[in-house]
PDB file of C-alpha atoms in Angstrom:
ATOM      1  CA  MET A   1      -0.089   0.046   0.128  1.00  0.00           C
ATOM      2  CA  PRO A   2       1.489   3.317  -1.037  1.00  0.00           C
ATOM      3  CA  GLU A   3       2.017   6.022   1.736  1.00  0.00           C
ATOM      4  CA  THR A   4       0.212   9.077   0.667  1.00  0.00           C
ATOM      5  CA  SER A   5      -0.745  12.072   2.806  1.00  0.00           C
ATOM      6  CA  PHE A   6      -3.342  14.925   2.048  1.00  0.00           C
ATOM      7  CA  SER A   7      -3.774  18.320   3.451  1.00  0.00           C
ATOM      8  CA  GLY A   8      -4.554  21.849   2.700  1.00  0.00           C
ATOM      9  CA  VAL A   9      -7.128  22.515  -0.148  1.00  0.00           C
ATOM     10  CA  LEU A  10      -7.981  19.679  -2.488  1.00  0.00           C
ATOM     11  CA  CYS A  11     -10.171  20.470  -5.496  1.00  0.00           C
ATOM     12  CA  PRO A  12     -13.138  18.234  -6.290  1.00  0.00           C
ATOM     13  CA  LEU A  13     -13.048  19.197 -10.040  1.00  0.00           C
ATOM     14  CA  VAL A  14     -16.119  19.772 -12.247  1.00  0.00           C
ATOM     15  CA  THR A  15     -16.270  17.784 -15.477  1.00  0.00           C
ATOM     16  CA  PRO A  16     -16.514  20.067 -18.440  1.00  0.00           C
ATOM     17  CA  PHE A  17     -18.827  19.081 -21.235  1.00  0.00           C
ATOM     18  CA  ALA A  18     -18.952  20.370 -24.721  1.00  0.00           C
ATOM     19  CA  GLU A  19     -22.159  19.395 -26.646  1.00  0.00           C
ATOM     20  CA  GLY A  20     -22.880  16.461 -24.590  1.00  0.00           C
ATOM     21  CA  THR A  21     -19.483  14.883 -24.352  1.00  0.00           C
ATOM     22  CA  VAL A  22     -16.472  15.105 -21.848  1.00  0.00           C
ATOM     23  CA  ASP A  23     -14.370  18.060 -22.776  1.00  0.00           C
ATOM     24  CA  GLU A  24     -10.925  16.750 -22.296  1.00  0.00           C
ATOM     25  CA  ALA A  25      -9.027  19.922 -23.250  1.00  0.00           C
ATOM     26  CA  GLY A  26     -11.385  21.752 -20.830  1.00  0.00           C
ATOM     27  CA  LEU A  27     -10.559  19.420 -18.013  1.00  0.00           C
ATOM     28  CA  SER A  28      -6.754  19.758 -18.545  1.00  0.00           C
ATOM     29  CA  SER A  29      -7.093  23.239 -18.637  1.00  0.00           C
ATOM     30  CA  LEU A  30      -9.006  23.383 -15.239  1.00  0.00           C
ATOM     31  CA  VAL A  31      -6.356  21.059 -13.634  1.00  0.00           C
ATOM     32  CA  GLU A  32      -3.633  23.523 -14.831  1.00  0.00           C
ATOM     33  CA  TRP A  33      -5.836  26.393 -13.434  1.00  0.00           C
ATOM     34  CA  VAL A  34      -6.220  25.137 -10.002  1.00  0.00           C
ATOM     35  CA  ILE A  35      -2.635  23.845  -9.728  1.00  0.00           C
ATOM     36  CA  GLU A  36      -1.280  27.130 -10.867  1.00  0.00           C
ATOM     37  CA  HIS A  37      -3.477  28.827  -8.124  1.00  0.00           C
ATOM     38  CA  ASP A  38      -1.745  26.617  -5.416  1.00  0.00           C
ATOM     39  CA  VAL A  39      -4.260  23.918  -4.514  1.00  0.00           C
ATOM     40  CA  ASP A  40      -2.791  20.920  -2.817  1.00  0.00           C
ATOM     41  CA  GLY A  41      -4.623  18.263  -4.764  1.00  0.00           C
ATOM     42  CA  VAL A  42      -7.269  17.263  -7.298  1.00  0.00           C
ATOM     43  CA  VAL A  43     -10.371  15.006  -7.072  1.00  0.00           C
ATOM     44  CA  PRO A  44     -11.844  13.925 -10.221  1.00  0.00           C
ATOM     45  CA  CYS A  45     -15.258  11.889 -10.327  1.00  0.00           C
ATOM     46  CA  GLY A  46     -16.635  13.355  -7.218  1.00  0.00           C
ATOM     47  CA  THR A  47     -20.028  14.920  -6.687  1.00  0.00           C
ATOM     48  CA  THR A  48     -19.194  18.081  -8.111  1.00  0.00           C
ATOM     49  CA  GLY A  49     -17.675  16.096 -10.950  1.00  0.00           C
ATOM     50  CA  GLU A  50     -21.148  14.972 -11.713  1.00  0.00           C
ATOM     51  CA  PHE A  51     -19.757  11.229 -11.308  1.00  0.00           C
ATOM     52  CA  ALA A  52     -23.327   9.624 -11.264  1.00  0.00           C
ATOM     53  CA  SER A  53     -23.885  11.121 -14.951  1.00  0.00           C
ATOM     54  CA  LEU A  54     -20.895   9.638 -16.470  1.00  0.00           C
ATOM     55  CA  SER A  55     -20.712   6.389 -18.359  1.00  0.00           C
ATOM     56  CA  ALA A  56     -17.945   3.873 -17.523  1.00  0.00           C
ATOM     57  CA  ASP A  57     -15.834   4.986 -20.554  1.00  0.00           C
ATOM     58  CA  GLU A  58     -16.143   8.676 -19.401  1.00  0.00           C
ATOM     59  CA  PHE A  59     -15.295   7.702 -15.921  1.00  0.00           C
ATOM     60  CA  ARG A  60     -12.003   6.180 -17.175  1.00  0.00           C
ATOM     61  CA  THR A  61     -11.429   9.212 -19.537  1.00  0.00           C
ATOM     62  CA  VAL A  62     -11.965  11.829 -16.695  1.00  0.00           C
ATOM     63  CA  VAL A  63      -9.616  10.020 -14.176  1.00  0.00           C
ATOM     64  CA  GLU A  64      -6.770   9.413 -16.986  1.00  0.00           C
ATOM     65  CA  THR A  65      -6.957  13.064 -18.313  1.00  0.00           C
ATOM     66  CA  THR A  66      -6.816  14.367 -14.756  1.00  0.00           C
ATOM     67  CA  VAL A  67      -3.613  12.237 -13.884  1.00  0.00           C
ATOM     68  CA  ASP A  68      -1.888  13.239 -17.169  1.00  0.00           C
ATOM     69  CA  ALA A  69      -2.753  17.070 -16.656  1.00  0.00           C
ATOM     70  CA  ALA A  70      -1.605  16.853 -12.936  1.00  0.00           C
ATOM     71  CA  ASP A  71       1.606  15.112 -14.079  1.00  0.00           C
ATOM     72  CA  GLY A  72       2.680  14.274 -10.504  1.00  0.00           C
ATOM     73  CA  ARG A  73       2.557  17.752  -9.338  1.00  0.00           C
ATOM     74  CA  VAL A  74      -0.161  17.303  -6.805  1.00  0.00           C
ATOM     75  CA  PRO A  75      -1.900  13.949  -5.474  1.00  0.00           C
ATOM     76  CA  VAL A  76      -5.046  12.775  -7.666  1.00  0.00           C
ATOM     77  CA  VAL A  77      -7.723  11.366  -5.392  1.00  0.00           C
ATOM     78  CA  ALA A  78     -10.276   9.740  -7.696  1.00  0.00           C
ATOM     79  CA  GLY A  79     -13.979   9.334  -6.705  1.00  0.00           C
ATOM     80  CA  VAL A  80     -14.900   5.541  -7.102  1.00  0.00           C
ATOM     81  CA  ALA A  81     -18.569   5.566  -5.407  1.00  0.00           C
ATOM     82  CA  GLY A  82     -20.652   2.715  -6.327  1.00  0.00           C
ATOM     83  CA  THR A  83     -23.355   0.566  -5.023  1.00  0.00           C
ATOM     84  CA  ASP A  84     -21.515  -2.922  -5.281  1.00  0.00           C
ATOM     85  CA  VAL A  85     -18.220  -4.067  -4.078  1.00  0.00           C
ATOM     86  CA  SER A  86     -17.222  -5.571  -7.547  1.00  0.00           C
ATOM     87  CA  THR A  87     -17.777  -2.295  -9.518  1.00  0.00           C
ATOM     88  CA  VAL A  88     -16.004  -0.074  -6.808  1.00  0.00           C
ATOM     89  CA  LEU A  89     -13.026  -2.588  -7.009  1.00  0.00           C
ATOM     90  CA  ASP A  90     -13.116  -2.327 -10.792  1.00  0.00           C
ATOM     91  CA  ARG A  91     -12.868   1.409 -10.644  1.00  0.00           C
ATOM     92  CA  ILE A  92      -9.932   1.352  -7.991  1.00  0.00           C
ATOM     93  CA  GLU A  93      -8.074  -1.073 -10.209  1.00  0.00           C
ATOM     94  CA  PHE A  94      -8.296   1.235 -13.062  1.00  0.00           C
ATOM     95  CA  ALA A  95      -7.362   4.181 -11.079  1.00  0.00           C
ATOM     96  CA  ASP A  96      -4.249   2.491  -9.849  1.00  0.00           C
ATOM     97  CA  SER A  97      -3.294   1.326 -13.386  1.00  0.00           C
ATOM     98  CA  VAL A  98      -3.107   5.077 -14.495  1.00  0.00           C
ATOM     99  CA  GLY A  99      -1.319   6.458 -11.565  1.00  0.00           C
ATOM    100  CA  VAL A 100      -4.104   7.814  -9.075  1.00  0.00           C
ATOM    101  CA  ASP A 101      -2.684   8.268  -5.565  1.00  0.00           C
ATOM    102  CA  ALA A 102      -5.831   7.415  -3.626  1.00  0.00           C
ATOM    103  CA  VAL A 103      -9.584   7.124  -4.048  1.00  0.00           C
ATOM    104  CA  LEU A 104     -12.587   8.498  -2.474  1.00  0.00           C
ATOM    105  CA  LEU A 105     -15.897   6.309  -1.848  1.00  0.00           C
ATOM    106  CA  THR A 106     -19.165   6.688  -0.180  1.00  0.00           C
ATOM    107  CA  GLN A 107     -21.255   3.864   1.257  1.00  0.00           C
ATOM    108  CA  PRO A 108     -23.822   2.533  -1.127  1.00  0.00           C
ATOM    109  CA  TYR A 109     -26.541   4.809  -2.062  1.00  0.00           C
ATOM    110  CA  PHE A 110     -30.336   3.971  -2.684  1.00  0.00           C
ATOM    111  CA  HIS A 111     -30.212   0.799  -0.817  1.00  0.00           C
ATOM    112  CA  SER A 112     -28.404   2.030   2.272  1.00  0.00           C
ATOM    113  CA  ALA A 113     -27.325  -0.253   5.079  1.00  0.00           C
ATOM    114  CA  PRO A 114     -29.905  -1.110   7.759  1.00  0.00           C
ATOM    115  CA  SER A 115     -27.203  -0.724  10.362  1.00  0.00           C
ATOM    116  CA  PRO A 116     -23.693   0.509  10.820  1.00  0.00           C
ATOM    117  CA  ALA A 117     -22.544  -3.140  10.499  1.00  0.00           C
ATOM    118  CA  GLY A 118     -23.521  -3.169   6.752  1.00  0.00           C
ATOM    119  CA  ASP A 119     -21.515  -0.154   6.041  1.00  0.00           C
ATOM    120  CA  LEU A 120     -18.467  -1.586   7.930  1.00  0.00           C
ATOM    121  CA  GLN A 121     -18.700  -4.716   6.001  1.00  0.00           C
ATOM    122  CA  PHE A 122     -18.920  -2.850   2.607  1.00  0.00           C
ATOM    123  CA  PHE A 123     -15.816  -0.820   3.300  1.00  0.00           C
ATOM    124  CA  GLU A 124     -13.870  -3.720   4.672  1.00  0.00           C
ATOM    125  CA  ALA A 125     -14.533  -5.818   1.522  1.00  0.00           C
ATOM    126  CA  ILE A 126     -13.167  -3.090  -0.446  1.00  0.00           C
ATOM    127  CA  ALA A 127     -10.154  -2.230   1.986  1.00  0.00           C
ATOM    128  CA  ALA A 128      -9.041  -5.940   1.913  1.00  0.00           C
ATOM    129  CA  SER A 129      -8.371  -5.933  -1.768  1.00  0.00           C
ATOM    130  CA  SER A 130      -7.827  -2.379  -2.732  1.00  0.00           C
ATOM    131  CA  PRO A 131      -4.371  -1.439  -4.193  1.00  0.00           C
ATOM    132  CA  LEU A 132      -4.670   2.181  -3.210  1.00  0.00           C
ATOM    133  CA  PRO A 133      -5.342   4.145  -0.107  1.00  0.00           C
ATOM    134  CA  LEU A 134      -9.194   4.803   0.374  1.00  0.00           C
ATOM    135  CA  VAL A 135     -10.600   8.142   1.778  1.00  0.00           C
ATOM    136  CA  LEU A 136     -13.906   7.599   3.111  1.00  0.00           C
ATOM    137  CA  TYR A 137     -16.648  10.057   1.983  1.00  0.00           C
ATOM    138  CA  ASN A 138     -19.621  11.115   4.385  1.00  0.00           C
ATOM    139  CA  ILE A 139     -22.393  12.760   2.468  1.00  0.00           C
ATOM    140  CA  PRO A 140     -25.677  11.588   4.090  1.00  0.00           C
ATOM    141  CA  ALA A 141     -27.696  14.031   1.995  1.00  0.00           C
ATOM    142  CA  CYS A 142     -26.954  11.624  -1.017  1.00  0.00           C
ATOM    143  CA  THR A 143     -26.324   8.385   0.629  1.00  0.00           C
ATOM    144  CA  GLY A 144     -29.380   8.454   3.117  1.00  0.00           C
ATOM    145  CA  GLN A 145     -27.357   8.202   6.206  1.00  0.00           C
ATOM    146  CA  PRO A 146     -24.156   9.062   7.696  1.00  0.00           C
ATOM    147  CA  ILE A 147     -21.087   6.876   8.213  1.00  0.00           C
ATOM    148  CA  ALA A 148     -21.273   6.183  11.982  1.00  0.00           C
ATOM    149  CA  PRO A 149     -18.455   7.570  14.054  1.00  0.00           C
ATOM    150  CA  GLU A 150     -18.019   4.213  15.604  1.00  0.00           C
ATOM    151  CA  THR A 151     -17.798   2.731  12.086  1.00  0.00           C
ATOM    152  CA  VAL A 152     -15.112   5.376  11.229  1.00  0.00           C
ATOM    153  CA  ALA A 153     -13.160   4.574  14.289  1.00  0.00           C
ATOM    154  CA  GLU A 154     -12.987   0.893  13.498  1.00  0.00           C
ATOM    155  CA  LEU A 155     -12.186   1.480   9.881  1.00  0.00           C
ATOM    156  CA  SER A 156      -9.197   4.002  10.920  1.00  0.00           C
ATOM    157  CA  GLU A 157      -7.247   0.974  12.216  1.00  0.00           C
ATOM    158  CA  HIS A 158      -7.133  -0.635   8.875  1.00  0.00           C
ATOM    159  CA  ASP A 159      -4.006  -0.030   6.759  1.00  0.00           C
ATOM    160  CA  ALA A 160      -5.876   0.897   3.714  1.00  0.00           C
ATOM    161  CA  VAL A 161      -8.334   3.424   5.132  1.00  0.00           C
ATOM    162  CA  VAL A 162      -6.250   6.661   5.546  1.00  0.00           C
ATOM    163  CA  GLY A 163      -9.056   9.363   5.959  1.00  0.00           C
ATOM    164  CA  LEU A 164     -12.431  10.853   5.517  1.00  0.00           C
ATOM    165  CA  LYS A 165     -14.161  13.771   3.743  1.00  0.00           C
ATOM    166  CA  ASP A 166     -17.042  15.048   5.609  1.00  0.00           C
ATOM    167  CA  SER A 167     -19.771  16.971   3.522  1.00  0.00           C
ATOM    168  CA  SER A 168     -22.511  16.629   6.158  1.00  0.00           C
ATOM    169  CA  GLY A 169     -22.415  20.140   7.306  1.00  0.00           C
ATOM    170  CA  ASP A 170     -22.709  18.871  10.901  1.00  0.00           C
ATOM    171  CA  PHE A 171     -19.766  20.200  12.816  1.00  0.00           C
ATOM    172  CA  ASP A 172     -20.581  18.239  15.885  1.00  0.00           C
ATOM    173  CA  TYR A 173     -20.242  15.098  13.851  1.00  0.00           C
ATOM    174  CA  PHE A 174     -16.869  16.301  12.650  1.00  0.00           C
ATOM    175  CA  LEU A 175     -15.669  17.137  16.024  1.00  0.00           C
ATOM    176  CA  GLU A 176     -16.641  13.590  17.133  1.00  0.00           C
ATOM    177  CA  LEU A 177     -14.638  12.056  14.271  1.00  0.00           C
ATOM    178  CA  LEU A 178     -11.469  14.178  15.523  1.00  0.00           C
ATOM    179  CA  ARG A 179     -12.189  12.571  18.999  1.00  0.00           C
ATOM    180  CA  VAL A 180     -12.371   8.970  17.904  1.00  0.00           C
ATOM    181  CA  THR A 181      -9.658   8.903  15.280  1.00  0.00           C
ATOM    182  CA  GLY A 182      -5.892   9.122  15.629  1.00  0.00           C
ATOM    183  CA  ASP A 183      -3.640  11.937  14.524  1.00  0.00           C
ATOM    184  CA  ASP A 184      -2.524   9.891  11.460  1.00  0.00           C
ATOM    185  CA  PHE A 185      -5.991   9.624  10.173  1.00  0.00           C
ATOM    186  CA  THR A 186      -6.751  12.420   7.663  1.00  0.00           C
ATOM    187  CA  LEU A 187     -10.006  14.486   8.304  1.00  0.00           C
ATOM    188  CA  LEU A 188     -10.917  16.809   5.567  1.00  0.00           C
ATOM    189  CA  GLU A 189     -14.100  19.273   5.612  1.00  0.00           C
ATOM    190  CA  GLY A 190     -16.177  19.072   2.485  1.00  0.00           C
ATOM    191  CA  TYR A 191     -18.420  21.851   3.643  1.00  0.00           C
ATOM    192  CA  ASP A 192     -16.772  24.923   2.422  1.00  0.00           C
ATOM    193  CA  GLN A 193     -18.077  27.345   5.159  1.00  0.00           C
ATOM    194  CA  HIS A 194     -16.595  25.131   7.855  1.00  0.00           C
ATOM    195  CA  TYR A 195     -13.066  25.010   6.399  1.00  0.00           C
ATOM    196  CA  VAL A 196     -11.312  27.456   8.978  1.00  0.00           C
ATOM    197  CA  SER A 197     -13.275  26.076  11.903  1.00  0.00           C
ATOM    198  CA  GLY A 198     -12.260  22.538  10.978  1.00  0.00           C
ATOM    199  CA  VAL A 199      -8.491  23.560  10.766  1.00  0.00           C
ATOM    200  CA  HIS A 200      -8.706  25.267  14.184  1.00  0.00           C
ATOM    201  CA  ALA A 201     -10.379  22.127  15.546  1.00  0.00           C
ATOM    202  CA  GLY A 202      -7.559  19.891  14.111  1.00  0.00           C
ATOM    203  CA  SER A 203      -8.483  18.912  10.723  1.00  0.00           C
ATOM    204  CA  ASP A 204      -6.129  18.462   7.700  1.00  0.00           C
ATOM    205  CA  GLY A 205      -7.905  20.888   5.366  1.00  0.00           C
ATOM    206  CA  GLY A 206     -10.620  20.275   2.987  1.00  0.00           C
ATOM    207  CA  ILE A 207     -12.146  19.032  -0.340  1.00  0.00           C
ATOM    208  CA  ASN A 208     -13.995  21.974  -1.364  1.00  0.00           C
ATOM    209  CA  ALA A 209     -16.155  22.695  -4.509  1.00  0.00           C
ATOM    210  CA  LEU A 210     -15.458  26.743  -4.460  1.00  0.00           C
ATOM    211  CA  SER A 211     -11.733  25.951  -5.104  1.00  0.00           C
ATOM    212  CA  ASN A 212     -12.740  25.337  -8.806  1.00  0.00           C
ATOM    213  CA  VAL A 213     -13.780  29.094  -9.052  1.00  0.00           C
ATOM    214  CA  ILE A 214     -11.756  30.817  -6.505  1.00  0.00           C
ATOM    215  CA  PRO A 215      -8.618  28.692  -5.778  1.00  0.00           C
ATOM    216  CA  ASP A 216      -6.565  31.856  -5.188  1.00  0.00           C
ATOM    217  CA  VAL A 217      -8.997  32.821  -2.451  1.00  0.00           C
ATOM    218  CA  PHE A 218      -8.977  29.378  -0.914  1.00  0.00           C
ATOM    219  CA  ALA A 219      -5.081  29.171  -0.969  1.00  0.00           C
ATOM    220  CA  ASP A 220      -4.997  32.491   1.004  1.00  0.00           C
ATOM    221  CA  VAL A 221      -7.517  31.190   3.615  1.00  0.00           C
ATOM    222  CA  ARG A 222      -5.671  28.108   3.788  1.00  0.00           C
ATOM    223  CA  ASP A 223      -2.316  29.783   4.496  1.00  0.00           C
ATOM    224  CA  ASP A 224      -3.840  31.928   7.171  1.00  0.00           C
ATOM    225  CA  ALA A 225      -5.722  29.063   8.906  1.00  0.00           C
ATOM    226  CA  PHE A 226      -2.707  26.961   9.004  1.00  0.00           C
ATOM    227  CA  ALA A 227      -0.293  29.612   9.958  1.00  0.00           C
ATOM    228  CA  GLY A 228      -2.430  30.035  13.171  1.00  0.00           C
ATOM    229  CA  ASP A 229      -3.977  33.555  11.995  1.00  0.00           C
ATOM    230  CA  THR A 230      -7.518  32.382  12.552  1.00  0.00           C
ATOM    231  CA  GLU A 231      -9.019  35.719  12.758  1.00  0.00           C
ATOM    232  CA  ALA A 232      -7.616  36.684   9.309  1.00  0.00           C
ATOM    233  CA  ALA A 233      -8.666  33.288   7.795  1.00  0.00           C
ATOM    234  CA  LEU A 234     -12.438  33.629   9.163  1.00  0.00           C
ATOM    235  CA  GLU A 235     -12.783  37.175   7.915  1.00  0.00           C
ATOM    236  CA  ARG A 236     -11.522  36.211   4.548  1.00  0.00           C
ATOM    237  CA  GLU A 237     -13.859  33.012   4.634  1.00  0.00           C
ATOM    238  CA  GLN A 238     -16.902  34.934   5.770  1.00  0.00           C
ATOM    239  CA  GLU A 239     -16.117  37.523   2.925  1.00  0.00           C
ATOM    240  CA  ALA A 240     -15.777  35.036   0.094  1.00  0.00           C
ATOM    241  CA  PHE A 241     -17.719  31.862   0.815  1.00  0.00           C
ATOM    242  CA  PRO A 242     -21.287  32.467   1.962  1.00  0.00           C
ATOM    243  CA  GLY A 243     -22.569  34.168  -1.218  1.00  0.00           C
ATOM    244  CA  LEU A 244     -21.434  31.473  -3.687  1.00  0.00           C
ATOM    245  CA  PHE A 245     -21.981  28.713  -1.272  1.00  0.00           C
ATOM    246  CA  GLY A 246     -25.614  29.696  -1.038  1.00  0.00           C
ATOM    247  CA  TYR A 247     -26.004  29.754  -4.693  1.00  0.00           C
ATOM    248  CA  CYS A 248     -24.433  26.185  -4.526  1.00  0.00           C
ATOM    249  CA  MET A 249     -26.879  25.034  -2.208  1.00  0.00           C
ATOM    250  CA  GLU A 250     -29.935  26.207  -4.268  1.00  0.00           C
ATOM    251  CA  TYR A 251     -28.583  25.286  -7.574  1.00  0.00           C
ATOM    252  CA  GLY A 252     -26.093  22.674  -7.168  1.00  0.00           C
ATOM    253  CA  PHE A 253     -22.362  22.784  -6.745  1.00  0.00           C
ATOM    254  CA  ALA A 254     -21.363  21.542 -10.306  1.00  0.00           C
ATOM    255  CA  THR A 255     -23.669  24.157 -11.906  1.00  0.00           C
ATOM    256  CA  VAL A 256     -22.642  27.139  -9.980  1.00  0.00           C
ATOM    257  CA  ALA A 257     -18.866  26.210 -10.076  1.00  0.00           C
ATOM    258  CA  LYS A 258     -19.204  25.782 -13.992  1.00  0.00           C
ATOM    259  CA  VAL A 259     -20.905  29.278 -14.405  1.00  0.00           C
ATOM    260  CA  GLY A 260     -17.908  30.714 -12.351  1.00  0.00           C
ATOM    261  CA  LEU A 261     -15.326  28.829 -14.159  1.00  0.00           C
ATOM    262  CA  GLU A 262     -16.973  29.948 -17.538  1.00  0.00           C
ATOM    263  CA  HIS A 263     -16.970  33.474 -16.486  1.00  0.00           C
ATOM    264  CA  ARG A 264     -13.244  33.339 -15.448  1.00  0.00           C
ATOM    265  CA  GLY A 265     -12.415  31.802 -18.936  1.00  0.00           C
ATOM    266  CA  VAL A 266     -11.263  28.576 -17.526  1.00  0.00           C
ATOM    267  CA  ILE A 267     -13.644  26.425 -19.459  1.00  0.00           C
ATOM    268  CA  GLU A 268     -15.723  26.938 -22.608  1.00  0.00           C
ATOM    269  CA  SER A 269     -19.227  25.998 -21.235  1.00  0.00           C
ATOM    270  CA  ALA A 270     -21.101  25.873 -18.156  1.00  0.00           C
ATOM    271  CA  GLU A 271     -23.037  22.756 -19.462  1.00  0.00           C
ATOM    272  CA  VAL A 272     -24.361  20.341 -16.928  1.00  0.00           C
ATOM    273  CA  ARG A 273     -26.175  16.968 -17.472  1.00  0.00           C
ATOM    274  CA  PRO A 274     -29.743  16.106 -16.219  1.00  0.00           C
ATOM    275  CA  PRO A 275     -30.994  16.060 -13.575  1.00  0.00           C
ATOM    276  CA  LEU A 276     -28.978  19.093 -13.203  1.00  0.00           C
ATOM    277  CA  THR A 277     -30.260  22.169 -14.989  1.00  0.00           C
ATOM    278  CA  PRO A 278     -28.683  25.435 -16.056  1.00  0.00           C
ATOM    279  CA  VAL A 279     -29.179  28.381 -13.593  1.00  0.00           C
ATOM    280  CA  PRO A 280     -31.445  31.150 -14.969  1.00  0.00           C
ATOM    281  CA  ASP A 281     -29.655  33.976 -16.983  1.00  0.00           C
ATOM    282  CA  ASP A 282     -29.934  36.483 -14.155  1.00  0.00           C
ATOM    283  CA  VAL A 283     -28.672  34.346 -11.633  1.00  0.00           C
ATOM    284  CA  ALA A 284     -25.632  33.510 -14.013  1.00  0.00           C
ATOM    285  CA  ASP A 285     -24.990  37.265 -14.084  1.00  0.00           C
ATOM    286  CA  GLU A 286     -25.247  37.471 -10.159  1.00  0.00           C
ATOM    287  CA  ILE A 287     -22.730  34.714  -9.864  1.00  0.00           C
ATOM    288  CA  ALA A 288     -20.376  36.286 -12.188  1.00  0.00           C
ATOM    289  CA  ALA A 289     -20.531  39.681 -10.541  1.00  0.00           C
ATOM    290  CA  LEU A 290     -19.989  38.133  -7.203  1.00  0.00           C
ATOM    291  CA  THR A 291     -16.944  36.122  -8.412  1.00  0.00           C
ATOM    292  CA  ASP A 292     -15.388  39.358  -9.793  1.00  0.00           C
ATOM    293  CA  ARG A 293     -15.848  40.921  -6.381  1.00  0.00           C
ATOM    294  CA  LEU A 294     -13.913  38.191  -4.682  1.00  0.00           C
ATOM    295  CA  VAL A 295     -10.793  37.928  -6.815  1.00  0.00           C
TER     296      VAL A 295
END
């Protein structure tokens, strides 16, 4: 099992589309953009990457394009979520074959476990065969329930399970994870407005959707937070994140991030796939204006 550590700001990349197909050149440009603006890692095929709307071939294209574009400069943590062990392991094996550093996975969605024991068995089955380190992904809004803290604590003892991203927005849950896991277990905030509070409490950083659009701002917040200047970090966070984050909560993280990226000239199109829908034109103008004020 390769040793990989993650900290700071990792960007859950959007998947650019052009007339219905994956825009590989746009994805490469996006990877270059966020690395140039000092993010610490990239995450293809996560929620913001619309992974559930990608075909198997497109999943492979997105992951391989990301690895090629990153070119070893930052870690690549690929989303591999699925509802059965075999499919998840197939995705992990592909990710390993193209040079991914670690993978991010949720518990099964739609048919969720009736008890924490079911999630534990699912993750253990994958961990037992995975060639790559696993980062658990807690996003109960999409999976129906959280990964129980006691499950996380037990899994944190497994050599293959190296961390967790929490997108629940429940900071008490995050604090409980900090309490029940060791210092060598990586905990990352997925709820952008909790980034600074998470670092102050002892997190390793975050995987944050807004780092697509304002990676430079996120890098400044990270630097202040990890330098111990919590007051400055919180001031910048509260100035920059709530407006865009509010639009994300209403219209979707991929949708809003793509509008911002198109406005900043990073990708050619803000196209999303159903069930996501484009934002109204007046909202797109508001997102563009807000982005301009932040950079």
